[in-house]
XYZ file of C-alpha atoms in Angstrom:
246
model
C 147.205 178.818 271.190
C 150.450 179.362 269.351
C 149.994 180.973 265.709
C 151.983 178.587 263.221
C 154.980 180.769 262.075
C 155.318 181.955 258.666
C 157.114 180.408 255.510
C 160.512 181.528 255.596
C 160.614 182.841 251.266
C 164.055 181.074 250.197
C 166.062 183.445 247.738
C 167.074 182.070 244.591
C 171.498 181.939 244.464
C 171.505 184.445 241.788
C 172.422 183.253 238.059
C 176.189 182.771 237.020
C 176.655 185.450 234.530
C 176.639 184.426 231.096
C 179.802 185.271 229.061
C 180.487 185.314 224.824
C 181.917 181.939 223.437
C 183.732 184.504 221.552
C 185.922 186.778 223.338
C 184.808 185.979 227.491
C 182.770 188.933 228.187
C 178.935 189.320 229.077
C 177.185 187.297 226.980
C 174.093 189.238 225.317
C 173.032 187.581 222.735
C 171.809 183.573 221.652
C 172.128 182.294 217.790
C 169.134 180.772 216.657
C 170.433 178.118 215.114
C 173.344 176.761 217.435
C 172.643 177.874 220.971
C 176.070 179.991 220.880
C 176.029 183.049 223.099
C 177.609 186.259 222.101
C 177.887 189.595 223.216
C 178.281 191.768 220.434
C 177.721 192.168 216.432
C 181.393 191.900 215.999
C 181.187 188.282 218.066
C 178.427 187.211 216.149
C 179.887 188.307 212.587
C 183.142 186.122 213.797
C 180.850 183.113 215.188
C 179.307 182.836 211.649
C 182.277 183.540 209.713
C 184.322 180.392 211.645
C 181.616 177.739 212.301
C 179.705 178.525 208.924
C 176.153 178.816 210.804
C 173.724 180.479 209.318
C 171.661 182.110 212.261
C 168.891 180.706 211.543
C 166.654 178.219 213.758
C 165.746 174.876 212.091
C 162.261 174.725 212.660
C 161.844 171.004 211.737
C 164.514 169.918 214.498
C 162.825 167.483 217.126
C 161.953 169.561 220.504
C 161.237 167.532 223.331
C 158.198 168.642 225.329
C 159.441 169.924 228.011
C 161.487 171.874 226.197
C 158.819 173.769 224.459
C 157.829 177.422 225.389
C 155.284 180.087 223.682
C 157.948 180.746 221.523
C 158.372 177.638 219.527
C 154.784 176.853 219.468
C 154.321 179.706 218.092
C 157.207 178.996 215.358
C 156.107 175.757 214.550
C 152.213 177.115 214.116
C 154.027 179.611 211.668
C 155.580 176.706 210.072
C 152.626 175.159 209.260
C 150.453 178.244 207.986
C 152.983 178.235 205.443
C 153.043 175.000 204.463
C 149.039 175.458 204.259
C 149.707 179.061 202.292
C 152.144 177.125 199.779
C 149.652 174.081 198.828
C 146.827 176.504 198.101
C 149.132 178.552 195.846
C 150.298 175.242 193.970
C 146.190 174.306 193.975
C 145.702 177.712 191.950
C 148.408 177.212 190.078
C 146.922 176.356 186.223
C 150.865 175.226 185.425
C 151.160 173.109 188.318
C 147.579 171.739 188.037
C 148.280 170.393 184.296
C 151.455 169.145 185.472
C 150.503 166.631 187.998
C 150.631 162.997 186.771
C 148.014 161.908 185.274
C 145.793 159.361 187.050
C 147.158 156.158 184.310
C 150.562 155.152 184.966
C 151.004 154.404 181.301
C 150.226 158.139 180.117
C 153.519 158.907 182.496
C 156.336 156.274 181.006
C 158.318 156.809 178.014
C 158.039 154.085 175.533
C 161.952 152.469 176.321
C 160.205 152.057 179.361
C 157.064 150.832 178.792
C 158.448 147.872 176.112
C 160.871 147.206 179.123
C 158.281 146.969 181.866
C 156.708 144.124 179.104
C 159.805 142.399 178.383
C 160.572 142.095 182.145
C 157.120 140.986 182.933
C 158.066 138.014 180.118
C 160.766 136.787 182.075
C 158.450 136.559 185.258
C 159.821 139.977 186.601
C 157.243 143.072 188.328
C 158.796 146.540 187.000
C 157.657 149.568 188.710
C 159.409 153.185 187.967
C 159.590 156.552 190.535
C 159.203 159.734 188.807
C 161.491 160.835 186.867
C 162.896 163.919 189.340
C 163.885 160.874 191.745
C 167.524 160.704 191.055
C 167.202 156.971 191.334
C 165.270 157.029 188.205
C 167.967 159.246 186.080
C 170.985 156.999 188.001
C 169.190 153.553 186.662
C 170.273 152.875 183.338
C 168.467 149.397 182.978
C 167.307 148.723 179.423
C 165.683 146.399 176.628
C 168.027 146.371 173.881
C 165.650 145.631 170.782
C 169.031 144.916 168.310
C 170.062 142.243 170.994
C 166.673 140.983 171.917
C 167.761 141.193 176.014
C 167.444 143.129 178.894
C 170.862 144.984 180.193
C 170.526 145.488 183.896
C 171.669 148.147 186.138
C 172.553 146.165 189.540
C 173.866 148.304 192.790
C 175.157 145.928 195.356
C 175.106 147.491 199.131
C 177.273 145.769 201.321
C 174.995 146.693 204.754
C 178.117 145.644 206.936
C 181.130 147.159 205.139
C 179.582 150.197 204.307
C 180.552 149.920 200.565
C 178.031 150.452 197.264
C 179.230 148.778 193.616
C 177.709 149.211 190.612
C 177.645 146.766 187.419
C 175.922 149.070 184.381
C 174.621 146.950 181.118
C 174.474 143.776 182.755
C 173.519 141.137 180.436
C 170.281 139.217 181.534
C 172.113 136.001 181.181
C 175.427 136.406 183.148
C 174.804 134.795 186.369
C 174.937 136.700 190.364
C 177.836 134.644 190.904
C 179.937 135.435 188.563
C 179.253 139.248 189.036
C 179.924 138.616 192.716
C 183.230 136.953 191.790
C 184.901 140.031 190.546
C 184.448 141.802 193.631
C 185.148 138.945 196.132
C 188.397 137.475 195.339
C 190.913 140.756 196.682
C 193.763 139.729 195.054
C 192.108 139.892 191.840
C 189.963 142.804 191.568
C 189.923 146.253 190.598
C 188.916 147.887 194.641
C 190.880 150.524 195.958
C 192.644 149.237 199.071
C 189.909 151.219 201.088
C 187.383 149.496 199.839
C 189.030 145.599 200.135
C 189.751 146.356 203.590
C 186.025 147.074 204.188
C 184.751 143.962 202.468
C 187.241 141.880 204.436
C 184.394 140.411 206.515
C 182.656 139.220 203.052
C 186.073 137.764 201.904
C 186.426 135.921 204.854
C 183.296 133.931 204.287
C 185.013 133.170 200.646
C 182.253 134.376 198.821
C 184.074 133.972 195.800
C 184.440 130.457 195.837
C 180.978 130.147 193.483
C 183.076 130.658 190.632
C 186.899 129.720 191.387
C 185.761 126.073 192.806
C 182.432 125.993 191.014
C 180.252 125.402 194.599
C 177.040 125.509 194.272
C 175.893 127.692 197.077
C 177.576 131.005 196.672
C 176.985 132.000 200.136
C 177.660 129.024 202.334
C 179.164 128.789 205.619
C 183.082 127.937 206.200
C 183.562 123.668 205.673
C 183.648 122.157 209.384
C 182.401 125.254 211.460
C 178.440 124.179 211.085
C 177.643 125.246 214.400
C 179.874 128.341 214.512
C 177.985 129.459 212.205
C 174.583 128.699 213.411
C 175.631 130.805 216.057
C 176.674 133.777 213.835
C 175.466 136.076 211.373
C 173.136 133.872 209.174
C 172.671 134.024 205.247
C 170.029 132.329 202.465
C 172.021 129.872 200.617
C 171.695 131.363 196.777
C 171.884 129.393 193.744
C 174.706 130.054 191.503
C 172.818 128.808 188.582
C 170.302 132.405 188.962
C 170.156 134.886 186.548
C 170.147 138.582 188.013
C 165.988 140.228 187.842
């Protein structure tokens, strides 16, 4: 009986060598934090010096499984001993202990803000306020005016599609959306840079700023005889001119 022959071992095509993004020759070296191969200190001093990386490996960026080897599990477990190392030190902390916020919300809020939160909740209006380091909270300059007996509102408008953020500071409580809306609708009339008009082109075209020109009702209806064109589009909630911004 015939013996079966043995495996023929297939050799491996060996490697292309791999050569410095810098100057072309052997590459010896890999930076951390790009990937970049380089041969020499002089190549990496250069690579850092012209694409502003810092060498270092961002050891929160997403690593797909098979991707992962000994030495980024190992990383990441180093990652998280110090995360572990830095909560016990803010636990033993005495400073940091009496500086957490105290378990009533009241205790935390300023007095402006407290009488506001009571005045809103007057007018039928929830407030609730991020800390203070948030720099939402230091941007917001929403207040209760006690001389005046109103509420001023800070309103930031984000225009999703056009990629454009307004704000109107010291709103008074009883100017209505439209005719804050107005301002910024009609482009031959307000104060946008060209930049900006040419982004909210899409929002002038559905003449948003006919709730206060014409005096329609709904600020945000569709274009007169193009029902079902614009059943078929981009849909918005009909809002009543006659709201007052909360």
């Amino acid at each position: 009986m015939a013996s079966a022959a043995p495996p023929v071992e297939q050799k491996e095509a060996p490697s292309k060598p791999r050569v410095c993004e810098e100057c072309g020759d052997e590459a010896k070296y890999t930076c951390p934090g790009c990937g970049r191969r380089t041969c020499s200190l002089g190549c990496v001093r250069e690579h850092k010096a012209v694409s502003g990386c810092s060498g270092l490996r961002n050891r929160t960026k997403l690593v797909f499984k098979e991707n992962m080897d000994n030495l980024t599990l190992l990383s990441d477990y180093r990652l998280l001993e110090e995360i572990d190392n830095r909560l016990e030190d803010n636990l033993r902390n005495r400073l940091l202990r009496s500086a957490k916020r105290p378990p009533d919300d009241r205790l935390s809020v300023p007095p402006h803000l407290q009488q506001l939160r009571i005045q809103a909740a007057q007018r039928g209006t929830t407030l609730k306020f991020i800390p203070s380091f948030f720099s939402s909270h230091r941007e917001n300059t929403t207040r209760y005016h006690f001389r005046e007996g109103l509420i001023r509102w800070h309103i930031k408008w984000v225009f999703h599609q056009a990629d454009v953020v307004l704000i109107d500071r010291s709103v008074d409580e009883n100017t209505l959306i439209c005719t804050l809306l107005a301002k910024y609708m009609n482009p031959t009339k307000n104060e946008l840079s060209a930049e900006d008009n040419e982004k909210l082109a899409y929002y002038h075209s559905a003449s948003y700023s006919r709730g206060e020109d014409e005096g329609h009702d709904d600020l945000f209806s569709g274009t007169e005889g193009k029902e079902e064109q614009v059943k078929d589009a981009l849909k918005f909630f009909d809002a009543d001119s006659d709201v007052e911004p909360e």
